[in-house]
PDB file of C-alpha atoms in Angstrom:
ATOM      1  CA  UNK O  18    -102.007  46.057  11.865  1.00 41.00           C
ATOM      2  CA  UNK O  19    -105.748  46.137  12.338  1.00 46.00           C
ATOM      3  CA  UNK O  20    -107.668  45.817   9.104  1.00 55.00           C
ATOM      4  CA  UNK O  21    -111.171  46.310  10.447  1.00 65.00           C
ATOM      5  CA  UNK O  22    -112.062  49.729  11.689  1.00 80.00           C
ATOM      6  CA  UNK O  23    -115.376  50.225  13.391  1.00 85.00           C
ATOM      7  CA  UNK O  24    -117.570  53.198  13.729  1.00 86.00           C
ATOM      8  CA  UNK O  25    -118.758  54.505  16.091  1.00 92.00           C
ATOM      9  CA  UNK O  26    -116.455  53.499  18.924  1.00 91.00           C
ATOM     10  CA  UNK O  27    -119.346  53.768  21.348  1.00 94.00           C
ATOM     11  CA  UNK O  28    -123.103  54.019  20.977  1.00 96.00           C
ATOM     12  CA  UNK O  29    -125.784  54.683  23.579  1.00 97.00           C
ATOM     13  CA  UNK O  30    -129.459  54.239  22.708  1.00 97.00           C
ATOM     14  CA  UNK O  31    -132.833  53.641  24.330  1.00 97.00           C
ATOM     15  CA  UNK O  32    -134.445  50.246  24.425  1.00 97.00           C
ATOM     16  CA  UNK O  33    -136.573  49.725  21.345  1.00 97.00           C
ATOM     17  CA  UNK O  34    -134.403  51.869  19.090  1.00 97.00           C
ATOM     18  CA  UNK O  35    -132.283  50.503  16.267  1.00 98.00           C
ATOM     19  CA  UNK O  36    -128.489  50.361  16.520  1.00 97.00           C
ATOM     20  CA  UNK O  37    -126.236  50.594  13.486  1.00 97.00           C
ATOM     21  CA  UNK O  38    -122.520  49.842  13.536  1.00 96.00           C
ATOM     22  CA  UNK O  39    -120.163  50.146  10.621  1.00 96.00           C
ATOM     23  CA  UNK O  40    -116.965  48.315   9.722  1.00 95.00           C
ATOM     24  CA  UNK O  41    -114.387  49.175   7.102  1.00 95.00           C
ATOM     25  CA  UNK O  42    -111.497  47.034   5.914  1.00 94.00           C
ATOM     26  CA  UNK O  43    -108.535  47.390   3.603  1.00 92.00           C
ATOM     27  CA  UNK O  44    -107.912  44.282   1.504  1.00 89.00           C
ATOM     28  CA  UNK O  45    -110.004  41.816  -0.463  1.00 91.00           C
ATOM     29  CA  UNK O  46    -111.739  39.288   1.725  1.00 91.00           C
ATOM     30  CA  UNK O  47    -113.373  35.851   1.656  1.00 89.00           C
ATOM     31  CA  UNK O  48    -115.900  36.718   4.291  1.00 91.00           C
ATOM     32  CA  UNK O  49    -116.757  39.139   7.062  1.00 93.00           C
ATOM     33  CA  UNK O  50    -117.996  38.082  10.479  1.00 94.00           C
ATOM     34  CA  UNK O  51    -119.646  39.908  13.342  1.00 96.00           C
ATOM     35  CA  UNK O  52    -119.153  38.895  16.967  1.00 96.00           C
ATOM     36  CA  UNK O  53    -120.561  40.025  20.295  1.00 97.00           C
ATOM     37  CA  UNK O  54    -118.584  40.165  23.534  1.00 95.00           C
ATOM     38  CA  UNK O  55    -120.200  40.695  26.866  1.00 93.00           C
ATOM     39  CA  UNK O  56    -117.968  42.266  29.493  1.00 86.00           C
ATOM     40  CA  UNK O  57    -115.243  39.880  30.602  1.00 77.00           C
ATOM     41  CA  UNK O  58    -116.478  37.038  28.422  1.00 86.00           C
ATOM     42  CA  UNK O  59    -115.449  35.286  25.235  1.00 88.00           C
ATOM     43  CA  UNK O  60    -116.731  36.232  21.806  1.00 94.00           C
ATOM     44  CA  UNK O  61    -119.952  34.842  20.414  1.00 94.00           C
ATOM     45  CA  UNK O  62    -120.465  34.568  16.690  1.00 94.00           C
ATOM     46  CA  UNK O  63    -123.467  36.488  15.354  1.00 96.00           C
ATOM     47  CA  UNK O  64    -123.410  36.279  11.592  1.00 95.00           C
ATOM     48  CA  UNK O  65    -121.031  35.560   8.699  1.00 93.00           C
ATOM     49  CA  UNK O  66    -121.438  37.099   5.270  1.00 94.00           C
ATOM     50  CA  UNK O  67    -119.505  35.842   2.281  1.00 91.00           C
ATOM     51  CA  UNK O  68    -117.781  38.143  -0.166  1.00 92.00           C
ATOM     52  CA  UNK O  69    -120.327  37.338  -2.896  1.00 93.00           C
ATOM     53  CA  UNK O  70    -123.298  38.205  -0.645  1.00 95.00           C
ATOM     54  CA  UNK O  71    -124.698  41.691  -0.189  1.00 97.00           C
ATOM     55  CA  UNK O  72    -127.123  41.272   2.696  1.00 98.00           C
ATOM     56  CA  UNK O  73    -127.915  38.729   5.354  1.00 97.00           C
ATOM     57  CA  UNK O  74    -130.497  38.508   8.115  1.00 96.00           C
ATOM     58  CA  UNK O  75    -130.594  36.585  11.372  1.00 95.00           C
ATOM     59  CA  UNK O  76    -133.463  37.368  13.741  1.00 97.00           C
ATOM     60  CA  UNK O  77    -133.139  41.060  14.682  1.00 97.00           C
ATOM     61  CA  UNK O  78    -129.786  41.341  12.966  1.00 98.00           C
ATOM     62  CA  UNK O  79    -129.208  42.622   9.457  1.00 98.00           C
ATOM     63  CA  UNK O  80    -125.743  42.731   7.906  1.00 98.00           C
ATOM     64  CA  UNK O  81    -124.798  44.363   4.656  1.00 98.00           C
ATOM     65  CA  UNK O  82    -121.546  44.098   2.746  1.00 97.00           C
ATOM     66  CA  UNK O  83    -120.270  46.456   0.078  1.00 97.00           C
ATOM     67  CA  UNK O  84    -117.050  45.018  -1.307  1.00 96.00           C
ATOM     68  CA  UNK O  85    -116.557  47.974  -3.659  1.00 96.00           C
ATOM     69  CA  UNK O  86    -116.391  50.304  -0.649  1.00 96.00           C
ATOM     70  CA  UNK O  87    -114.790  47.657   1.575  1.00 95.00           C
ATOM     71  CA  UNK O  88    -117.375  48.217   4.241  1.00 96.00           C
ATOM     72  CA  UNK O  89    -120.050  46.424   6.192  1.00 97.00           C
ATOM     73  CA  UNK O  90    -122.806  47.451   8.567  1.00 97.00           C
ATOM     74  CA  UNK O  91    -124.588  45.639  11.372  1.00 98.00           C
ATOM     75  CA  UNK O  92    -128.117  46.713  12.208  1.00 98.00           C
ATOM     76  CA  UNK O  93    -129.771  45.548  15.412  1.00 98.00           C
ATOM     77  CA  UNK O  94    -133.487  46.314  15.339  1.00 98.00           C
ATOM     78  CA  UNK O  95    -135.695  46.886  18.363  1.00 97.00           C
ATOM     79  CA  UNK O  96    -132.739  46.782  20.733  1.00 97.00           C
ATOM     80  CA  UNK O  97    -132.990  45.390  24.245  1.00 97.00           C
ATOM     81  CA  UNK O  98    -131.010  46.014  27.388  1.00 96.00           C
ATOM     82  CA  UNK O  99    -129.531  42.516  26.912  1.00 96.00           C
ATOM     83  CA  UNK O 100    -127.943  43.708  23.657  1.00 97.00           C
ATOM     84  CA  UNK O 101    -125.518  45.824  25.711  1.00 97.00           C
ATOM     85  CA  UNK O 102    -122.078  44.518  24.711  1.00 97.00           C
ATOM     86  CA  UNK O 103    -119.116  45.149  22.463  1.00 95.00           C
ATOM     87  CA  UNK O 104    -119.508  44.224  18.808  1.00 96.00           C
ATOM     88  CA  UNK O 105    -116.585  43.310  16.591  1.00 95.00           C
ATOM     89  CA  UNK O 106    -116.209  42.792  12.901  1.00 95.00           C
ATOM     90  CA  UNK O 107    -113.616  40.343  11.635  1.00 94.00           C
ATOM     91  CA  UNK O 108    -112.407  39.573   8.140  1.00 92.00           C
ATOM     92  CA  UNK O 109    -110.697  36.618   6.511  1.00 88.00           C
ATOM     93  CA  UNK O 110    -108.447  38.092   3.820  1.00 85.00           C
ATOM     94  CA  UNK O 111    -108.377  36.371   0.463  1.00 83.00           C
ATOM     95  CA  UNK O 112    -105.734  33.676   0.216  1.00 76.00           C
ATOM     96  CA  UNK O 113    -105.068  33.275   3.918  1.00 75.00           C
ATOM     97  CA  UNK O 114    -106.260  32.068   7.279  1.00 80.00           C
ATOM     98  CA  UNK O 115    -105.292  35.115   9.312  1.00 87.00           C
ATOM     99  CA  UNK O 116    -108.515  36.600  10.616  1.00 89.00           C
ATOM    100  CA  UNK O 117    -108.284  40.294  11.405  1.00 91.00           C
ATOM    101  CA  UNK O 118    -110.504  41.959  13.995  1.00 93.00           C
ATOM    102  CA  UNK O 119    -111.587  45.539  14.341  1.00 92.00           C
ATOM    103  CA  UNK O 120    -111.378  47.481  17.570  1.00 90.00           C
ATOM    104  CA  UNK O 121    -115.101  47.123  18.219  1.00 93.00           C
ATOM    105  CA  UNK O 122    -118.134  49.226  18.951  1.00 95.00           C
ATOM    106  CA  UNK O 123    -119.390  49.439  22.537  1.00 95.00           C
ATOM    107  CA  UNK O 124    -123.182  49.450  22.567  1.00 97.00           C
ATOM    108  CA  UNK O 125    -125.132  50.520  25.616  1.00 97.00           C
ATOM    109  CA  UNK O 126    -128.882  50.022  25.543  1.00 97.00           C
ATOM    110  CA  UNK O 127    -130.759  51.900  28.281  1.00 96.00           C
ATOM    111  CA  UNK O 128    -133.882  50.324  29.680  1.00 92.00           C
TER     112      UNK O 128
ATOM    113  CA  UNK T 214    -119.787  18.922  23.988  1.00 77.00           C
ATOM    114  CA  UNK T 215    -117.722  21.179  26.228  1.00 82.00           C
ATOM    115  CA  UNK T 216    -116.773  23.342  23.227  1.00 93.00           C
ATOM    116  CA  UNK T 217    -113.534  25.260  23.573  1.00 96.00           C
ATOM    117  CA  UNK T 218    -111.987  25.173  27.020  1.00 97.00           C
ATOM    118  CA  UNK T 219    -109.093  27.194  28.355  1.00 97.00           C
ATOM    119  CA  UNK T 220    -107.030  26.896  31.506  1.00 97.00           C
ATOM    120  CA  UNK T 221    -106.171  28.666  33.672  1.00 97.00           C
ATOM    121  CA  UNK T 222    -108.757  31.448  33.869  1.00 96.00           C
ATOM    122  CA  UNK T 223    -106.388  33.798  35.659  1.00 96.00           C
ATOM    123  CA  UNK T 224    -102.604  33.830  35.983  1.00 97.00           C
ATOM    124  CA  UNK T 225    -100.047  36.197  37.446  1.00 97.00           C
ATOM    125  CA  UNK T 226     -96.440  35.844  36.384  1.00 97.00           C
ATOM    126  CA  UNK T 227     -93.214  37.617  37.168  1.00 97.00           C
ATOM    127  CA  UNK T 228     -91.081  39.008  34.354  1.00 98.00           C
ATOM    128  CA  UNK T 229     -88.937  36.273  32.881  1.00 97.00           C
ATOM    129  CA  UNK T 230     -91.092  33.360  33.963  1.00 97.00           C
ATOM    130  CA  UNK T 231     -92.431  30.923  31.422  1.00 96.00           C
ATOM    131  CA  UNK T 232     -95.797  29.226  31.291  1.00 96.00           C
ATOM    132  CA  UNK T 233     -98.208  27.390  29.023  1.00 97.00           C
ATOM    133  CA  UNK T 234    -101.800  28.380  28.404  1.00 98.00           C
ATOM    134  CA  UNK T 235    -103.914  25.384  27.630  1.00 98.00           C
ATOM    135  CA  UNK T 236    -106.631  25.174  24.996  1.00 98.00           C
ATOM    136  CA  UNK T 237    -108.726  22.160  24.061  1.00 98.00           C
ATOM    137  CA  UNK T 238    -111.774  21.526  21.925  1.00 97.00           C
ATOM    138  CA  UNK T 239    -113.911  18.431  21.589  1.00 95.00           C
ATOM    139  CA  UNK T 240    -115.648  19.298  18.314  1.00 92.00           C
ATOM    140  CA  UNK T 241    -113.062  17.709  15.983  1.00 90.00           C
ATOM    141  CA  UNK T 242    -112.193  21.136  14.582  1.00 91.00           C
ATOM    142  CA  UNK T 243    -109.084  21.211  12.465  1.00 91.00           C
ATOM    143  CA  UNK T 244    -108.488  24.969  12.606  1.00 92.00           C
ATOM    144  CA  UNK T 245    -107.463  26.453  15.930  1.00 95.00           C
ATOM    145  CA  UNK T 246    -106.034  29.823  16.802  1.00 96.00           C
ATOM    146  CA  UNK T 247    -104.785  32.030  19.623  1.00 98.00           C
ATOM    147  CA  UNK T 248    -105.592  35.723  20.030  1.00 97.00           C
ATOM    148  CA  UNK T 249    -104.730  38.370  22.549  1.00 97.00           C
ATOM    149  CA  UNK T 250    -107.021  41.222  23.486  1.00 96.00           C
ATOM    150  CA  UNK T 251    -105.671  44.380  25.062  1.00 93.00           C
ATOM    151  CA  UNK T 252    -107.910  46.920  26.807  1.00 85.00           C
ATOM    152  CA  UNK T 253    -110.194  48.767  24.441  1.00 80.00           C
ATOM    153  CA  UNK T 254    -108.945  46.864  21.436  1.00 82.00           C
ATOM    154  CA  UNK T 255    -109.999  44.056  19.204  1.00 86.00           C
ATOM    155  CA  UNK T 256    -108.354  40.669  19.022  1.00 93.00           C
ATOM    156  CA  UNK T 257    -104.971  40.183  17.410  1.00 95.00           C
ATOM    157  CA  UNK T 258    -103.941  36.836  16.025  1.00 95.00           C
ATOM    158  CA  UNK T 259    -100.835  35.276  17.641  1.00 97.00           C
ATOM    159  CA  UNK T 260    -100.589  31.815  16.030  1.00 97.00           C
ATOM    160  CA  UNK T 261    -102.907  29.483  14.224  1.00 95.00           C
ATOM    161  CA  UNK T 262    -103.024  25.869  13.112  1.00 94.00           C
ATOM    162  CA  UNK T 263    -104.931  24.223  10.263  1.00 90.00           C
ATOM    163  CA  UNK T 264    -104.410  20.712  11.587  1.00 91.00           C
ATOM    164  CA  UNK T 265    -102.254  18.465  13.741  1.00 93.00           C
ATOM    165  CA  UNK T 266     -98.581  19.075  13.060  1.00 94.00           C
ATOM    166  CA  UNK T 267     -99.188  22.363  11.196  1.00 94.00           C
ATOM    167  CA  UNK T 268     -98.791  25.780  12.749  1.00 96.00           C
ATOM    168  CA  UNK T 269     -98.156  29.269  11.421  1.00 95.00           C
ATOM    169  CA  UNK T 270     -97.611  32.778  12.724  1.00 95.00           C
ATOM    170  CA  UNK T 271    -100.243  35.406  13.027  1.00 94.00           C
ATOM    171  CA  UNK T 272     -99.954  39.138  13.414  1.00 92.00           C
ATOM    172  CA  UNK T 273     -98.153  39.222  16.782  1.00 95.00           C
ATOM    173  CA  UNK T 274     -96.164  35.967  17.250  1.00 96.00           C
ATOM    174  CA  UNK T 275     -93.042  37.254  18.987  1.00 96.00           C
ATOM    175  CA  UNK T 276     -92.537  35.840  22.449  1.00 96.00           C
ATOM    176  CA  UNK T 277     -94.963  32.956  21.930  1.00 97.00           C
ATOM    177  CA  UNK T 278     -94.606  29.369  20.770  1.00 97.00           C
ATOM    178  CA  UNK T 279     -97.253  26.838  19.804  1.00 97.00           C
ATOM    179  CA  UNK T 280     -97.437  23.208  18.853  1.00 96.00           C
ATOM    180  CA  UNK T 281    -100.239  20.980  17.635  1.00 97.00           C
ATOM    181  CA  UNK T 282     -99.622  17.332  18.360  1.00 96.00           C
ATOM    182  CA  UNK T 283    -103.313  16.374  18.433  1.00 96.00           C
ATOM    183  CA  UNK T 284    -106.495  17.719  16.859  1.00 95.00           C
ATOM    184  CA  UNK T 285    -107.924  18.503  20.282  1.00 96.00           C
ATOM    185  CA  UNK T 286    -105.137  20.508  21.932  1.00 97.00           C
ATOM    186  CA  UNK T 287    -103.353  23.730  20.985  1.00 98.00           C
ATOM    187  CA  UNK T 288    -101.190  25.033  23.850  1.00 98.00           C
ATOM    188  CA  UNK T 289     -99.626  28.489  23.824  1.00 98.00           C
ATOM    189  CA  UNK T 290     -96.243  28.907  25.482  1.00 98.00           C
ATOM    190  CA  UNK T 291     -94.843  32.147  26.818  1.00 96.00           C
ATOM    191  CA  UNK T 292     -91.084  31.690  26.723  1.00 92.00           C
ATOM    192  CA  UNK T 293     -90.004  34.556  28.973  1.00 96.00           C
ATOM    193  CA  UNK T 294     -92.914  36.665  30.157  1.00 97.00           C
ATOM    194  CA  UNK T 295     -92.770  40.452  29.778  1.00 97.00           C
ATOM    195  CA  UNK T 296     -95.160  43.121  31.099  1.00 97.00           C
ATOM    196  CA  UNK T 297     -96.147  43.840  27.491  1.00 96.00           C
ATOM    197  CA  UNK T 298     -97.744  40.378  27.402  1.00 97.00           C
ATOM    198  CA  UNK T 299    -100.271  41.351  30.042  1.00 97.00           C
ATOM    199  CA  UNK T 300    -103.510  40.720  28.223  1.00 97.00           C
ATOM    200  CA  UNK T 301    -106.524  38.479  27.886  1.00 97.00           C
ATOM    201  CA  UNK T 302    -105.835  35.451  25.715  1.00 98.00           C
ATOM    202  CA  UNK T 303    -108.536  33.733  23.710  1.00 97.00           C
ATOM    203  CA  UNK T 304    -108.381  30.390  21.936  1.00 97.00           C
ATOM    204  CA  UNK T 305    -110.742  29.659  19.067  1.00 96.00           C
ATOM    205  CA  UNK T 306    -111.557  26.844  16.685  1.00 95.00           C
ATOM    206  CA  UNK T 307    -113.356  26.416  13.404  1.00 90.00           C
ATOM    207  CA  UNK T 308    -115.331  23.483  11.961  1.00 82.00           C
ATOM    208  CA  UNK T 309    -113.615  21.387   9.319  1.00 69.00           C
ATOM    209  CA  UNK T 310    -114.253  21.728   5.656  1.00 65.00           C
ATOM    210  CA  UNK T 311    -114.233  25.175   4.140  1.00 63.00           C
ATOM    211  CA  UNK T 312    -112.618  27.107   6.987  1.00 55.00           C
ATOM    212  CA  UNK T 313    -113.103  30.437   5.390  1.00 60.00           C
ATOM    213  CA  UNK T 314    -116.888  30.140   5.389  1.00 69.00           C
ATOM    214  CA  UNK T 315    -117.261  28.965   8.959  1.00 79.00           C
ATOM    215  CA  UNK T 316    -117.456  31.002  12.093  1.00 85.00           C
ATOM    216  CA  UNK T 317    -115.055  30.669  14.976  1.00 90.00           C
ATOM    217  CA  UNK T 318    -115.964  29.270  18.374  1.00 93.00           C
ATOM    218  CA  UNK T 319    -114.182  31.008  21.235  1.00 95.00           C
ATOM    219  CA  UNK T 320    -113.077  29.850  24.642  1.00 96.00           C
ATOM    220  CA  UNK T 321    -113.785  31.922  27.781  1.00 95.00           C
ATOM    221  CA  UNK T 322    -110.296  33.433  27.885  1.00 96.00           C
ATOM    222  CA  UNK T 323    -107.283  33.507  30.182  1.00 97.00           C
ATOM    223  CA  UNK T 324    -106.508  36.790  31.947  1.00 96.00           C
ATOM    224  CA  UNK T 325    -102.729  37.081  32.293  1.00 97.00           C
ATOM    225  CA  UNK T 326    -100.870  39.673  34.301  1.00 97.00           C
ATOM    226  CA  UNK T 327     -97.087  39.964  34.095  1.00 97.00           C
ATOM    227  CA  UNK T 328     -95.455  41.932  36.883  1.00 97.00           C
TER     228      UNK T 328
END
């Protein structure tokens, strides 16, 4: 069963706007990861946030984690057409090695 | 480094045939895993390995076998292919040390169609 659920399923914005994607999960975790997948390609790691962290930044990316609500958000600021892709959250549950992925958010950035 | 490589890129099988999907990494990563991705869905874990000689089942292991005789290679075997196994298969690896705090590196995928 899928632990990560992402919202929205699809998002269409104009270049320069910010994009926010949300991820919810069900069990306690060691960490939460965000990945990007361009059409027909493999996944590329974007950022990993540990369970004891609340916020993390990497370039135009900002990730927050709320373990009390079992949720995370990914913010992409000043989006570009090249950001068009699917974005997935993934969690490593406590006590195991079985990473669980969400169904993803499809982001389309219009030039 | 070549990273994580997968062969073949595309494969068409008939129901009942068997085949092996190859995965290799040259980064000395101890943790390796196999996922499948169905249309419009995220990845689901099939099998994983935390080191040579050690494998374990993931979320959807039925119909698949794995082995890990070396650190570099982690082949996935389809025993008797079924149309339900039509999917894109991804192999991934993680750096050694504290697996749970390291990201995964993914291969380019194998697109499998079972007729």
